[in-house]
């Protein structure tokens, strides 16, 4: 056996690249067994956390993230919109709650949040929270002061992904640095919010890059409470439109290693579920995934939809998560 460490549910922050790569290299049944063991030591493995997204400001983004439909740098055919009114967002959140969502995440195609938009965002966040939903937002870079303002408005989670390994980042994005991302994550932490941070698989990265992404997440001062693992949704017109899709079993391995490295975190099958078989998703749940995005859309791309997801969860005997995430409860 290559990786010597037995499955352990105690968070570590000193992972080496070699250790993480050794986990990826385990025979799949051994890797999945270890991940499932850690999963059930911390969570009820029959429970799935359900989040729903809404794009509150679409397109026209100043960043050049090579995977994104919303960058102004690429011709993707997406129509840019203005920031939605708080009432419209709150009405959509109420529908999401009625459909079974537990957390509502508001996404904006911004490089960074502008101070002038904070009052409108604060109204959205407090209105969504008043519905009894957990709140999440992903609005680009934040200053420490902006993070405090969002927290004061009732924001529970902030999503800000690292996307790939540090050494692979410049291949994907040129308009910001890895350190910019880490700085915003620090501001979110300092403001007392929970962190949602993950990455994308299938951008033409190597297995070592995938290991490097998960190593970077696990070696943060505190593990993100939510770890979204996205499978690239290829977008025509972007530089990564033609990236070779990652094999489904490699996606499962990535989920399993995320579970082992961040044992107390919710690990989400994020983008890409639409192109994934039910069997692959089932294997991901076995390997420690315990969250999905529900509803009809992610931000600009489709999801399997309410009927398909209800059938999937029913057929697998899975139910919505009732417990508070252990990492989030510890942060409260
Ligand atoms: N503009 C903000 C930002 O970048 O932080 C928030 C929105 S951005 C769309 C949120 C995340 O979605 C990105 O960090 C990336 O990980 C993921 N994402 C975007 N486009 C994707 C795609 N085509 N396939 C998979 N994941 C994608
Ligand atoms: C995350 O990691 N994935 C979500 C959410 N956090 C913001 C976004 C996925 C976007 C997929 C492409 C789209 O719909 O535009
Ligand atoms: Fe802009 Fe976010 Fe898309 Fe990058 S991922 S182009 S920051 S919306």
Coordinates of C-alpha atoms and ligand atoms in Angstrom, one line a residue, residues 53 69 138 159 161 228 230 270-271 293 298-301, ligand 2:
X53 CA -27.8 29.0 -7.0
X69 CA -19.3 31.8 -19.9
X138 CA -20.1 34.6 -4.6
X159 CA -17.9 31.1 -2.0
X161 CA -12.8 29.0 -5.3
X228 CA -17.4 22.3 -4.1
X230 CA -16.9 21.2 -10.2
X270 CA -21.0 21.1 -8.0
X271 CA -21.0 21.9 -11.7
X293 CA -26.8 22.0 -6.3
X298 CA -26.4 26.6 -11.8
X299 CA -25.5 30.2 -12.8
X300 CA -25.7 30.1 -16.6
X301 CA -25.8 26.3 -17.3
Ligands
LIG2 C1 -19.1 26.5 -7.3 O1 -18.0 26.0 -7.0 N1 -19.7 26.2 -8.4 C2 -20.9 27.0 -8.6 C3 -20.9 27.9 -7.3 N2 -19.7 27.5 -6.7 C4 -20.9 29.4 -7.5 C5 -20.9 27.7 -9.9 C6 -20.8 26.7 -11.1 C7 -21.0 27.5 -12.3 C8 -21.0 26.6 -13.5 C9 -21.1 27.3 -14.8 C10 -22.4 28.2 -15.0 O2 -23.5 27.8 -14.7 O3 -22.2 29.3 -15.4

